CSV table of N, CA and C in Angstrom, one decimal:
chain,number,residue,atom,x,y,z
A,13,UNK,N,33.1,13.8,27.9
A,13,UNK,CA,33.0,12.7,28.8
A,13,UNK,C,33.7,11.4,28.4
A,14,UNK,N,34.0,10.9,27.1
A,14,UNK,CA,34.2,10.0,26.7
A,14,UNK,C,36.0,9.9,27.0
A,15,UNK,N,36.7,10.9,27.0
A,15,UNK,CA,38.2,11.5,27.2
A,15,UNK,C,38.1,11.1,28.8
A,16,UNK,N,37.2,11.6,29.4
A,16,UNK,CA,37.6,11.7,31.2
A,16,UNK,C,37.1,10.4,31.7
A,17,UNK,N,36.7,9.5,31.0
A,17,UNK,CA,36.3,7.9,31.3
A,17,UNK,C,37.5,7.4,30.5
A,18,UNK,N,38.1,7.9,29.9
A,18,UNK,CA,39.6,7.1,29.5
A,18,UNK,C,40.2,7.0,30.5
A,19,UNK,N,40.2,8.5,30.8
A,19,UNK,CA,42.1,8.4,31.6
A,19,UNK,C,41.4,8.7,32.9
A,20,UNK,N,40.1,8.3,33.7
A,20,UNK,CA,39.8,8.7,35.3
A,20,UNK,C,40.7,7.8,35.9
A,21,UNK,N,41.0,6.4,35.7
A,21,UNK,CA,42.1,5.8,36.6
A,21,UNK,C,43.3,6.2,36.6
A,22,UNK,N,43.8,6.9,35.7
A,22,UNK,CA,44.7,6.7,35.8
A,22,UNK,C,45.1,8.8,36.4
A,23,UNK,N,44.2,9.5,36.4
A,23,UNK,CA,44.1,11.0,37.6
A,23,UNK,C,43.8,10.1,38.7
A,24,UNK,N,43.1,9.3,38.8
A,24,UNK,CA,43.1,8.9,40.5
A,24,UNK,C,44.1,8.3,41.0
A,25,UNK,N,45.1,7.3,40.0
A,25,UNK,CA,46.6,7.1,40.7
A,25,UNK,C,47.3,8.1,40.7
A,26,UNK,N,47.4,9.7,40.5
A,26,UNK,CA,48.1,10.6,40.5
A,26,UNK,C,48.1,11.3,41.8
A,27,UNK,N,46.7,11.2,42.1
A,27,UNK,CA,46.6,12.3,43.1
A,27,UNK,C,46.8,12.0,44.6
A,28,UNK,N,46.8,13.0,44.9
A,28,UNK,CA,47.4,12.6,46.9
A,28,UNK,C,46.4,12.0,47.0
A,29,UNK,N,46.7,11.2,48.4
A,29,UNK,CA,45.9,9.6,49.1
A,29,UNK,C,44.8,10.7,49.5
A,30,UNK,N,45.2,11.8,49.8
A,30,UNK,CA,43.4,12.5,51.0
A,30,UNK,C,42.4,12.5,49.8
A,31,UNK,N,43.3,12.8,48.9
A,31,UNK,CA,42.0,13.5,47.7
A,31,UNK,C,41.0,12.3,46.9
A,32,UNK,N,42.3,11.0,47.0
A,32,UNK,CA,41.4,9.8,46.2
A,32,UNK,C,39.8,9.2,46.8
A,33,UNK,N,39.7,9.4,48.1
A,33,UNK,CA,37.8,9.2,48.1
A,33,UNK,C,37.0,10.3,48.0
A,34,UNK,N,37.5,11.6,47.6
A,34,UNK,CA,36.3,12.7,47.0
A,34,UNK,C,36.3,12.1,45.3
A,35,UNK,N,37.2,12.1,44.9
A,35,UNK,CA,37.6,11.6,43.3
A,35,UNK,C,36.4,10.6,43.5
A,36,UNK,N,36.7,9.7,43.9
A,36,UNK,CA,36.3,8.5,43.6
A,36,UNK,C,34.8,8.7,43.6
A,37,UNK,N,34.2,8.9,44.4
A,37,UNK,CA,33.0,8.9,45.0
A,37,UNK,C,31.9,9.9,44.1
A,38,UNK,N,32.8,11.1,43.6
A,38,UNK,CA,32.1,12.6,42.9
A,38,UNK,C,32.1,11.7,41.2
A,39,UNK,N,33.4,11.2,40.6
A,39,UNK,CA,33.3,10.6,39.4
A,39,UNK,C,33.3,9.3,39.1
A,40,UNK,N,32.7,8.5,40.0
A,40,UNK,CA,32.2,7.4,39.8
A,40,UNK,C,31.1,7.5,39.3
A,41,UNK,N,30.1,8.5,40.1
A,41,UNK,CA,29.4,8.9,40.1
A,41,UNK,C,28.6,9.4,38.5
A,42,UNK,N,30.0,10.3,37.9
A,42,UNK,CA,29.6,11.2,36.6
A,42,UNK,C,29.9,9.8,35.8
A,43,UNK,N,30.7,9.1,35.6
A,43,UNK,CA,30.9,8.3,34.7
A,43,UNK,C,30.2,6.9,34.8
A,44,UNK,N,29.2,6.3,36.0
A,44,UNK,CA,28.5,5.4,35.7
A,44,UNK,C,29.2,4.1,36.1
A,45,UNK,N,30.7,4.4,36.9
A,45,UNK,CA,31.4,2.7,37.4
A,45,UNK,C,32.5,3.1,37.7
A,46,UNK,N,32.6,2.1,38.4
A,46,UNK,CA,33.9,2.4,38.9
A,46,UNK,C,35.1,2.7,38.7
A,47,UNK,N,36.2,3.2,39.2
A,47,UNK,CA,37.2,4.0,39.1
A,47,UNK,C,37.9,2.6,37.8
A,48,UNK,N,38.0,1.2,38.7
A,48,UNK,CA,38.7,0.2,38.0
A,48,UNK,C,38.4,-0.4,37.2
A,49,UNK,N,36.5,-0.6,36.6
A,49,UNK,CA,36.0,-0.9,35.5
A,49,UNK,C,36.6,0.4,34.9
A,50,UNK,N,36.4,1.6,34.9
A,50,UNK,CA,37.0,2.4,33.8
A,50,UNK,C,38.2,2.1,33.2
A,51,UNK,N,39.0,1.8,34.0
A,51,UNK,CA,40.5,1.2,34.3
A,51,UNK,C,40.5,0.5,32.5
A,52,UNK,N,39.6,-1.0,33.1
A,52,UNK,CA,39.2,-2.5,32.3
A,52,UNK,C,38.8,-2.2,31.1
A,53,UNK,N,37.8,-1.1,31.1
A,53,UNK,CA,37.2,-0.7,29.5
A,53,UNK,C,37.4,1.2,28.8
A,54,UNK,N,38.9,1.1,29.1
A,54,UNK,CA,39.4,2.5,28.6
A,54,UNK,C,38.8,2.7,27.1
A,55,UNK,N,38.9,1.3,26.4
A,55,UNK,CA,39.5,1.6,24.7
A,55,UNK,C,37.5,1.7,24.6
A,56,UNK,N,36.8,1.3,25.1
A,56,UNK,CA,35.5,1.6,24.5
A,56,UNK,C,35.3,3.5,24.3
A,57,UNK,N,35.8,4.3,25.3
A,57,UNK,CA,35.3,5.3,25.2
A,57,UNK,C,36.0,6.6,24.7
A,58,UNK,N,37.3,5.6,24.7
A,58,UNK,CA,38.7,6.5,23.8
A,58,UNK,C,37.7,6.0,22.2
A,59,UNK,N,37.7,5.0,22.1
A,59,UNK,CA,37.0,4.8,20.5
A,59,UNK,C,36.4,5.5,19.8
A,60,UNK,N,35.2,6.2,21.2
A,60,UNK,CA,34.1,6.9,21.2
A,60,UNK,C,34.5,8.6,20.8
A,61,UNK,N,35.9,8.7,21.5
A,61,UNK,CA,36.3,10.2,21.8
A,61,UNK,C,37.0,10.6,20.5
A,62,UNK,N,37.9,9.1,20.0
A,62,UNK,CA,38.4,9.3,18.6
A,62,UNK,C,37.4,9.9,17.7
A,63,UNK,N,36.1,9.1,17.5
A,63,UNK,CA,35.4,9.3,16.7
A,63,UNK,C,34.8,10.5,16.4
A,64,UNK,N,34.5,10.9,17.7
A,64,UNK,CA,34.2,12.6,18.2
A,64,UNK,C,35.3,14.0,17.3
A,65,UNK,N,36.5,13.3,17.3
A,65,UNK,CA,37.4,14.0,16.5
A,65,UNK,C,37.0,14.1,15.0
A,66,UNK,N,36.6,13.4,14.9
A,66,UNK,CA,36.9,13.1,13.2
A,66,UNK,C,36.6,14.6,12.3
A,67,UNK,N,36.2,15.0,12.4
A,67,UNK,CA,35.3,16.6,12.0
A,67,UNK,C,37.0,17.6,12.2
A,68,UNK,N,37.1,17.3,13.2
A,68,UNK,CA,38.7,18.3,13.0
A,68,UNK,C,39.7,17.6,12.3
A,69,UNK,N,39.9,16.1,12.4
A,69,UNK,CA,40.6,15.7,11.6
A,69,UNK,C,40.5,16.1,10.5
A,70,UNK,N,39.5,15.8,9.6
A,70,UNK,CA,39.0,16.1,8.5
A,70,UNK,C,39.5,17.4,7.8
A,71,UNK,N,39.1,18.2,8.8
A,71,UNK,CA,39.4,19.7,8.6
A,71,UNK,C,41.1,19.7,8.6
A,72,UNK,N,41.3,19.6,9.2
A,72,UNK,CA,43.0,19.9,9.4
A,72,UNK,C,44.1,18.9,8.5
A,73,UNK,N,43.5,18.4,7.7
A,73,UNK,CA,43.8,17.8,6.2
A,73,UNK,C,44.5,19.0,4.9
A,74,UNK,N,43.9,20.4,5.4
A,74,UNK,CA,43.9,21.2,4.6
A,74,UNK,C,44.4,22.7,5.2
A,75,UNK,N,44.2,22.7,6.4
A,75,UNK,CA,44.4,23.8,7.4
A,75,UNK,C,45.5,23.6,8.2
A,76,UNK,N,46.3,24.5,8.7
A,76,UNK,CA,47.0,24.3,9.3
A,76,UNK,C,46.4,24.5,11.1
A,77,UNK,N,45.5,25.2,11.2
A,77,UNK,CA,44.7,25.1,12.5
A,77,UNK,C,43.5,24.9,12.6
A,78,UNK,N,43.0,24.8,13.1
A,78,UNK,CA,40.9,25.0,13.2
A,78,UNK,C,40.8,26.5,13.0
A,79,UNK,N,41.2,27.4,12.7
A,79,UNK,CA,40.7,28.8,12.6
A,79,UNK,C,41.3,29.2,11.4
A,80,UNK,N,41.8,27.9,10.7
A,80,UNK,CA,42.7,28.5,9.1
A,80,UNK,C,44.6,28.6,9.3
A,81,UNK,N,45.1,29.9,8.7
A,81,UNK,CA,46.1,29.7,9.2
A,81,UNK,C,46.8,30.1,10.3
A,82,UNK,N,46.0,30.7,11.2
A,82,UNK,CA,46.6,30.9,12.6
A,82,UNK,C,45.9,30.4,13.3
A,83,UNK,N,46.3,30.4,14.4
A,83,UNK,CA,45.5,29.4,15.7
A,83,UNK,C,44.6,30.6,16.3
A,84,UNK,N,43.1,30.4,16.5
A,84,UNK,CA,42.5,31.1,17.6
A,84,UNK,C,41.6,30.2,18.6
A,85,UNK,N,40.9,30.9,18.8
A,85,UNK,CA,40.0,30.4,20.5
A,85,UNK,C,39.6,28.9,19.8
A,86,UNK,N,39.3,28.5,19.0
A,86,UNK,CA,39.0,26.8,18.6
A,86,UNK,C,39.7,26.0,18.7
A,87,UNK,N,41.3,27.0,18.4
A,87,UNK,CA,42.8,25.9,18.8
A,87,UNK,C,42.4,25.6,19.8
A,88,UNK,N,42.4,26.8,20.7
A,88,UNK,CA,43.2,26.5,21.9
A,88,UNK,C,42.0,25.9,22.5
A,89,UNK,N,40.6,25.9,22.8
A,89,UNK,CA,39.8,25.0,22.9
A,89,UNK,C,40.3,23.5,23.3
A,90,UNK,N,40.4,23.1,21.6
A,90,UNK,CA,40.5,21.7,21.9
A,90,UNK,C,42.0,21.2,22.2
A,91,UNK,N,43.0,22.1,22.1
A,91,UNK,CA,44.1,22.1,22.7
A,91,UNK,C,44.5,22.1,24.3
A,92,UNK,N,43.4,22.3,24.9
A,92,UNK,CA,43.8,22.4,26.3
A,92,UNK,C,43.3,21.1,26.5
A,93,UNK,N,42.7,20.6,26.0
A,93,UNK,CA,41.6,19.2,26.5
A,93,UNK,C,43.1,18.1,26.0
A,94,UNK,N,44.0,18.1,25.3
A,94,UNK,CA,45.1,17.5,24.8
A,94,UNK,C,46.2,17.6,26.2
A,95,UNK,N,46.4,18.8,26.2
A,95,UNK,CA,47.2,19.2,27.7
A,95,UNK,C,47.1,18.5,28.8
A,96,UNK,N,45.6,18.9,29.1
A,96,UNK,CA,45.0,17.8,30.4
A,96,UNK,C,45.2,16.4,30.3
A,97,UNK,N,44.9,16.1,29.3
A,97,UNK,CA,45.2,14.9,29.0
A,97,UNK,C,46.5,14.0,29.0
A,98,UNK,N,47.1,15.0,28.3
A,98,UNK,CA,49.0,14.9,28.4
A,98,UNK,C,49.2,14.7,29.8
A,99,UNK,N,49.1,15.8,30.5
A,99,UNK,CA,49.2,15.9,31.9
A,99,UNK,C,49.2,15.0,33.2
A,100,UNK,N,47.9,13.9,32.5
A,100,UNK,CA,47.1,12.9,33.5
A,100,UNK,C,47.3,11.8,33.5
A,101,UNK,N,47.8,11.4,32.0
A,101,UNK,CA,47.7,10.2,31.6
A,101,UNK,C,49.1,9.6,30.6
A,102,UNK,N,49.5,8.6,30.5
A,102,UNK,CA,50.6,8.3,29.7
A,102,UNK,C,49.5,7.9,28.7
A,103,UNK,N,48.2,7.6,28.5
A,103,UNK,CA,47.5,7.2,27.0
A,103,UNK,C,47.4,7.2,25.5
A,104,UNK,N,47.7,7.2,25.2
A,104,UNK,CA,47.7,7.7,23.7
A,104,UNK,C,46.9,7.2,23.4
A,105,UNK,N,45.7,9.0,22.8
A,105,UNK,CA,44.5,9.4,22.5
A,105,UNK,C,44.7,10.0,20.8
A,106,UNK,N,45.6,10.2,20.2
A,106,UNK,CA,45.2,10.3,19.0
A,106,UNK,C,46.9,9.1,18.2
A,107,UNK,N,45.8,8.5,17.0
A,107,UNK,CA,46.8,7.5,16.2
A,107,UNK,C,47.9,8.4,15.6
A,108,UNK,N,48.7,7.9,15.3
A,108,UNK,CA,50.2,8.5,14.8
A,108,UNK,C,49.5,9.0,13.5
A,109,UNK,N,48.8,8.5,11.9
A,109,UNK,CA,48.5,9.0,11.1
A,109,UNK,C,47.4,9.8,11.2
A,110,UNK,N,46.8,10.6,12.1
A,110,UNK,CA,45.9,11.5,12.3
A,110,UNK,C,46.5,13.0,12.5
A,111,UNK,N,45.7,13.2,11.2
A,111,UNK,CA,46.5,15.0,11.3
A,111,UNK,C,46.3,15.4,12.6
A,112,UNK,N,45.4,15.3,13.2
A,112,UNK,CA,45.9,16.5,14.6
A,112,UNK,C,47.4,15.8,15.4
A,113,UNK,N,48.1,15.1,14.8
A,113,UNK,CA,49.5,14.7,15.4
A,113,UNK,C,50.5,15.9,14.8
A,114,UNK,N,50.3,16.5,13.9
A,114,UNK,CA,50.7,17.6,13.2
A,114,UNK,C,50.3,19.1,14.0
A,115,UNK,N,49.0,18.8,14.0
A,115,UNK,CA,48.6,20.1,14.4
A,115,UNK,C,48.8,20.3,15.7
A,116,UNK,N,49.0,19.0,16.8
A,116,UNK,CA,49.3,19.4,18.6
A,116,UNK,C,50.7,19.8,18.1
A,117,UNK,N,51.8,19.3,17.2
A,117,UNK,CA,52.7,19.4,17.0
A,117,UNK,C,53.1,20.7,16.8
A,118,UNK,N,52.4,21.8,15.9
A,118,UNK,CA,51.8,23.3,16.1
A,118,UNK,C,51.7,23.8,17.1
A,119,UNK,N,51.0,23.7,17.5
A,119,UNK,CA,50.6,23.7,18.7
A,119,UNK,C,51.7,24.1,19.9
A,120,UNK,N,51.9,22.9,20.4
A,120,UNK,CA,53.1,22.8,21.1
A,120,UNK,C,54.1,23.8,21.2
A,121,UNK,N,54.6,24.0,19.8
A,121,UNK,CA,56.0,25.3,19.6
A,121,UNK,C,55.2,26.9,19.8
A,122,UNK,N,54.0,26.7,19.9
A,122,UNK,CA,53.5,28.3,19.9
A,122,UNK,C,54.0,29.0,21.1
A,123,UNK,N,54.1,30.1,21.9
A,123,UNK,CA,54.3,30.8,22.7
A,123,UNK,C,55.6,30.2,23.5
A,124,UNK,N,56.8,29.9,22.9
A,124,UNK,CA,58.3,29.3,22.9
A,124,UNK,C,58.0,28.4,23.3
A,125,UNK,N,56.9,27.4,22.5
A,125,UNK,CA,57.0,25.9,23.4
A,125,UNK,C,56.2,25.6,24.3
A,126,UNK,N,55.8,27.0,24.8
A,126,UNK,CA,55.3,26.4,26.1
A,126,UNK,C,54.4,25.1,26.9
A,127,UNK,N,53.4,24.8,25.8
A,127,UNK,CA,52.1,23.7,25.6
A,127,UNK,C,53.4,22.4,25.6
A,128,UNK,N,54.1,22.5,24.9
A,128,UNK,CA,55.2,21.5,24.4
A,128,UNK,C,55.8,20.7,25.7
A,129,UNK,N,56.0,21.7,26.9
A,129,UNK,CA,56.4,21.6,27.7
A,129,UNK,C,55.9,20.8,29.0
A,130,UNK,N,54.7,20.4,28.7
A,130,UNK,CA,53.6,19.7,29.6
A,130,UNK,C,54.0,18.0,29.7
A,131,UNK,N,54.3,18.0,30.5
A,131,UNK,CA,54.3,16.4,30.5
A,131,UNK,C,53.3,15.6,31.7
A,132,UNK,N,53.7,14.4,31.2
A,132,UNK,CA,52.5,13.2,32.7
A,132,UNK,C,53.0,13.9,33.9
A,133,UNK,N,52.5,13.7,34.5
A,133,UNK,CA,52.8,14.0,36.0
A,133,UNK,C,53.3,12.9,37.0
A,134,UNK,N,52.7,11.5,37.1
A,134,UNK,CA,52.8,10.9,37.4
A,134,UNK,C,54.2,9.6,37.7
């Protein structure tokens, strides 16, 4: 939750004009305010979502993936939630000195790149 109250303003300027009052109305809703206070107070819940990381950070100090030396279902787990994210938002959700900047970086080149390949939409 703390990731989708980051970047909710900034999927609602993405999306076609029909779809912005279900958006608005369904995750206002889930997140407790509105579309443009989310907007106002991004960095409180990015803070929150950093923090949430810290456990893989930690881990990936020593590992090359959350599953050791190859990537499985825990990569790709928390790697899709990076994608979407990539996808939605120009944000920047993890600090430059945080191993997982290494490990999306992994990431990324697996399956010729493909994850690599994801950009904003907007």
């Amino acid at each position: 939750m703390p990731l989708f109250k980051t970047i909710a303003a900034d999927i609602h300027d993405v999306l076609h004009d029909m779809d912005k009052d279900y958006f608005r109305k369904s995750r206002e809703q889930r997140i407790g305010c509105s579309i443009e206070e989310a907007a106002e107070d991004f960095k409180t819940p990015l803070k929150l979502f950093k923090g949430n990381l810290w456990p893989y950070s930690q881990h990936l100090k020593s590992e090359d993936f959350l599953a050791g030396a190859a990537p499985a279902y825990s990569d790709y787990m928390l790697y899709s939630t990076f994608l979407w994210a990539r996808g939605s938002s120009m944000k920047k959700i993890v600090d430059d000195n945080d191993p997982l900047v290494d490990w999306l970086s992994r990431m990324d080149q697996l399956f010729g790149g493909l994850g690599g390949q994801v950009k904003y939409i907007g």
